[in-house]
mmCIF file of C-alpha atoms in Angstrom:
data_model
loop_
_atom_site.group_PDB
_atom_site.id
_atom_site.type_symbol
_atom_site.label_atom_id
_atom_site.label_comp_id
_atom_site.label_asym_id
_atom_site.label_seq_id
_atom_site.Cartn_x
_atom_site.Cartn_y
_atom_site.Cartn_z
ATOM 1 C CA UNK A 1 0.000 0.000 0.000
ATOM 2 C CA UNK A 2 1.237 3.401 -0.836
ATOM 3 C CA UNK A 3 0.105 7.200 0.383
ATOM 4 C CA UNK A 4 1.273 10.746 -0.930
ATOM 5 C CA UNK A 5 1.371 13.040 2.270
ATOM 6 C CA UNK A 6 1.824 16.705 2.422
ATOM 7 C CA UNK A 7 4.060 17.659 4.958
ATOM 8 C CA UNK A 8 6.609 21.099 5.082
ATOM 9 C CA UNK A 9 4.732 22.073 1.579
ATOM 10 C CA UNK A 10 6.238 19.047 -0.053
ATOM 11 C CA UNK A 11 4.694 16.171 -1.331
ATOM 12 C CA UNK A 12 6.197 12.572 -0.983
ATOM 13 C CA UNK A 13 5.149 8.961 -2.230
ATOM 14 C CA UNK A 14 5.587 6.938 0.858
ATOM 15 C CA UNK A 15 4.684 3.012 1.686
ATOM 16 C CA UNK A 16 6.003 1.236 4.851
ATOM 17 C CA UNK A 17 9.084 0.901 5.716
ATOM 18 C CA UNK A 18 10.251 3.790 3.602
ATOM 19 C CA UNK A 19 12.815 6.505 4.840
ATOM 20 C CA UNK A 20 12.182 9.592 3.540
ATOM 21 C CA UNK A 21 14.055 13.593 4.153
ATOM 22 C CA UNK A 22 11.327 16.311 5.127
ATOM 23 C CA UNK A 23 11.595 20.028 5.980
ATOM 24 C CA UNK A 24 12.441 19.987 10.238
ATOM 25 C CA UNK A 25 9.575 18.594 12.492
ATOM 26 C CA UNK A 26 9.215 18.761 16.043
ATOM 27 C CA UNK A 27 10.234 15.897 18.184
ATOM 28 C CA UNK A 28 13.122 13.419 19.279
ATOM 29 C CA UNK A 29 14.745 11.131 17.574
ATOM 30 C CA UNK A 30 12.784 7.793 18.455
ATOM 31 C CA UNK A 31 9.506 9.125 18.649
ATOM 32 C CA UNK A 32 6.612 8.599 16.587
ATOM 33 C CA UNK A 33 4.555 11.049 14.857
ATOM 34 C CA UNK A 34 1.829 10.531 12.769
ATOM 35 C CA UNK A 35 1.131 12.874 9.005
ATOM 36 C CA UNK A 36 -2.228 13.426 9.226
ATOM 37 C CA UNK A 37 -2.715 15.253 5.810
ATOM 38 C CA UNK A 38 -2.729 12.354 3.285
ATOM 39 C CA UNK A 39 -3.696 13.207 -0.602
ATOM 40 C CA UNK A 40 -4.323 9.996 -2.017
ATOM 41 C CA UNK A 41 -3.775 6.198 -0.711
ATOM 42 C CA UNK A 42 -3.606 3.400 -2.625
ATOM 43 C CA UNK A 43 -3.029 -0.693 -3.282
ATOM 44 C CA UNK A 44 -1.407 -1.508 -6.363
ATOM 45 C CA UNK A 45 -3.284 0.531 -8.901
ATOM 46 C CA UNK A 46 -6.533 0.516 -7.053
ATOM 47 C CA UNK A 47 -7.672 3.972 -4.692
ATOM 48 C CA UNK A 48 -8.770 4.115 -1.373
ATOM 49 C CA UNK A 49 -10.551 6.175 0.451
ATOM 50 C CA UNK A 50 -8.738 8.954 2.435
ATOM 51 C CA UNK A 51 -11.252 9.721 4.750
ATOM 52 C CA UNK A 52 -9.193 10.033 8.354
ATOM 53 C CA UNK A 53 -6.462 8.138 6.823
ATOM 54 C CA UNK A 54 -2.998 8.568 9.196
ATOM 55 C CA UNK A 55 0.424 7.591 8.373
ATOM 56 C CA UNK A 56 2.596 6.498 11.113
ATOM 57 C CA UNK A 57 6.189 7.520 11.062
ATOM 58 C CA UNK A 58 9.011 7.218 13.287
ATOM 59 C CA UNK A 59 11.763 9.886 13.650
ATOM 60 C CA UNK A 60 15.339 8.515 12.669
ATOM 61 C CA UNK A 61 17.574 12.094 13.319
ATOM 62 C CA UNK A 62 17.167 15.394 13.065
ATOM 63 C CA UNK A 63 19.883 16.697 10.812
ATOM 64 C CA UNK A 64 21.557 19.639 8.689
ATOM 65 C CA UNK A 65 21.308 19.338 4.845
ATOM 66 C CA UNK A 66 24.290 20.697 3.166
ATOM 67 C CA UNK A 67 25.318 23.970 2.702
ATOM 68 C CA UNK A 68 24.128 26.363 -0.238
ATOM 69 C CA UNK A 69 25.830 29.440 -0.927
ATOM 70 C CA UNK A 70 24.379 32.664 -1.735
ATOM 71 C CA UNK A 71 26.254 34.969 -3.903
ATOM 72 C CA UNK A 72 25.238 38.261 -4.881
ATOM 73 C CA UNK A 73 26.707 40.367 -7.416
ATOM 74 C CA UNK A 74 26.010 43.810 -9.134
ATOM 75 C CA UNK A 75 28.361 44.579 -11.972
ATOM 76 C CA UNK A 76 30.525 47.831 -12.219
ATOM 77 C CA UNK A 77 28.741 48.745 -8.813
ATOM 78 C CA UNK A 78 31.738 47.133 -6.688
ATOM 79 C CA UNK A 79 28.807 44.902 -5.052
ATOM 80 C CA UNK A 80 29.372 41.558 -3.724
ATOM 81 C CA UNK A 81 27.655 39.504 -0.497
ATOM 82 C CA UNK A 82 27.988 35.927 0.003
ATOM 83 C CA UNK A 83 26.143 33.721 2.665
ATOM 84 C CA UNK A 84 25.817 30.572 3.383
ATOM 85 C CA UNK A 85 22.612 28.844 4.448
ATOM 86 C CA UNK A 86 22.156 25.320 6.200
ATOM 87 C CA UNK A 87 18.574 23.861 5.868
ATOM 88 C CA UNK A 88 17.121 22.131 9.431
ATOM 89 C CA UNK A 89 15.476 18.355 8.333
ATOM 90 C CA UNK A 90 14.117 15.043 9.840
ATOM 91 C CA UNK A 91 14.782 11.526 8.457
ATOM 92 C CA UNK A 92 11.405 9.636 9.165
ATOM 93 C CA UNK A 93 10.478 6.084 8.685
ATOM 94 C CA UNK A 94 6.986 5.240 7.685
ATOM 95 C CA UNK A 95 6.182 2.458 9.506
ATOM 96 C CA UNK A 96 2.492 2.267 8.698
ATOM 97 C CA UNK A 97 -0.237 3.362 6.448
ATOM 98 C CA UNK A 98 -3.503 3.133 7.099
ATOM 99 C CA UNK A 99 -4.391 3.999 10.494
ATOM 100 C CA UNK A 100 -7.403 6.169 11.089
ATOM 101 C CA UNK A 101 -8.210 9.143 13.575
ATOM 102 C CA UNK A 102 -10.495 9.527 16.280
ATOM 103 C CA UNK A 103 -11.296 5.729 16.505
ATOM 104 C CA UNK A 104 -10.716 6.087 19.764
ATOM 105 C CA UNK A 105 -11.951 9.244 20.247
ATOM 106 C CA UNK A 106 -14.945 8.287 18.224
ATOM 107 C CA UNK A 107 -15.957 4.945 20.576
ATOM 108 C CA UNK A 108 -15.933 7.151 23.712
ATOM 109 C CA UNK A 109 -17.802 9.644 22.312
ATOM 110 C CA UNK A 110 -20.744 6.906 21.552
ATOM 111 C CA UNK A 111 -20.294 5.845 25.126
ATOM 112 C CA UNK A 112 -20.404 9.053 26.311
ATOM 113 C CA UNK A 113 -23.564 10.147 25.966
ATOM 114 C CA UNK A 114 -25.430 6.899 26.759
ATOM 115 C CA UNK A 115 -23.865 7.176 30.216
ATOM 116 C CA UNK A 116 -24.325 10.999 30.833
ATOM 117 C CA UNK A 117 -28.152 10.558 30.755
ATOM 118 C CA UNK A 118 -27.698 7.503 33.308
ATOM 119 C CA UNK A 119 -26.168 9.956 35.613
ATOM 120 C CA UNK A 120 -28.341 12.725 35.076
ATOM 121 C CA UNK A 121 -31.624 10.415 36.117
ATOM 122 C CA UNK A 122 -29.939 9.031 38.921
#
């Protein structure tokens, strides 16, 4: 199965057990995250639906990319600036596709109100 997640305004084609580079998240390395903002999901060259579809992802490292230089140059002007810039990203490895949101949530929230009208009458 295969998913294309948004994440750091990127997209990327991901399926378990892939490693993948995106733009810095939040978080240690070891933990698991979950990309909640999935475009399209599939099996093969069948589509699923995406409908609270979650991809589970653990973080490998936080890292540095490599450096890109910035040079900027006006001719005849005697104008010349150069920087150097570093970008901040996090290896993650998907290690599932196709867990959904709120089931949890969504099970306690049918219990819920069952029970609060059992302790209202009593």
């Amino acid at each position: 199965m295969f998913a294309i997640v948004r994440t750091g305004g990127k997209q990327y084609r991901v399926a378990a057990g892939d490693k993948i580079v995106v733009e810095k998240l939040e978080g240690e390395a070891g933990a698991s995250i979950s990309l909640g903002d999935v475009l399209m999901a599939g099996d093969g060259s069948e589509l699923k639906s995406v409908e609270g579809l979650l991809v589970s992802a653990e973080i490998v490292a936080q890292g540095r990319g490599e450096k890109i230089i910035v040079f900027k140059k006006r001719r005849r002007h005697n104008y010349r600036r150069r920087n150097g810039h570093r970008q901040y990203h996090t290896i993650l490895k998907i290690t599932a596709i196709g867990d959904h949101k709120d089931e949890g949530q969504s099970k306690q929230a049918k219990a819920s109100p069952e029970a609060a009208p059992a302790a209202a009458e009593a």
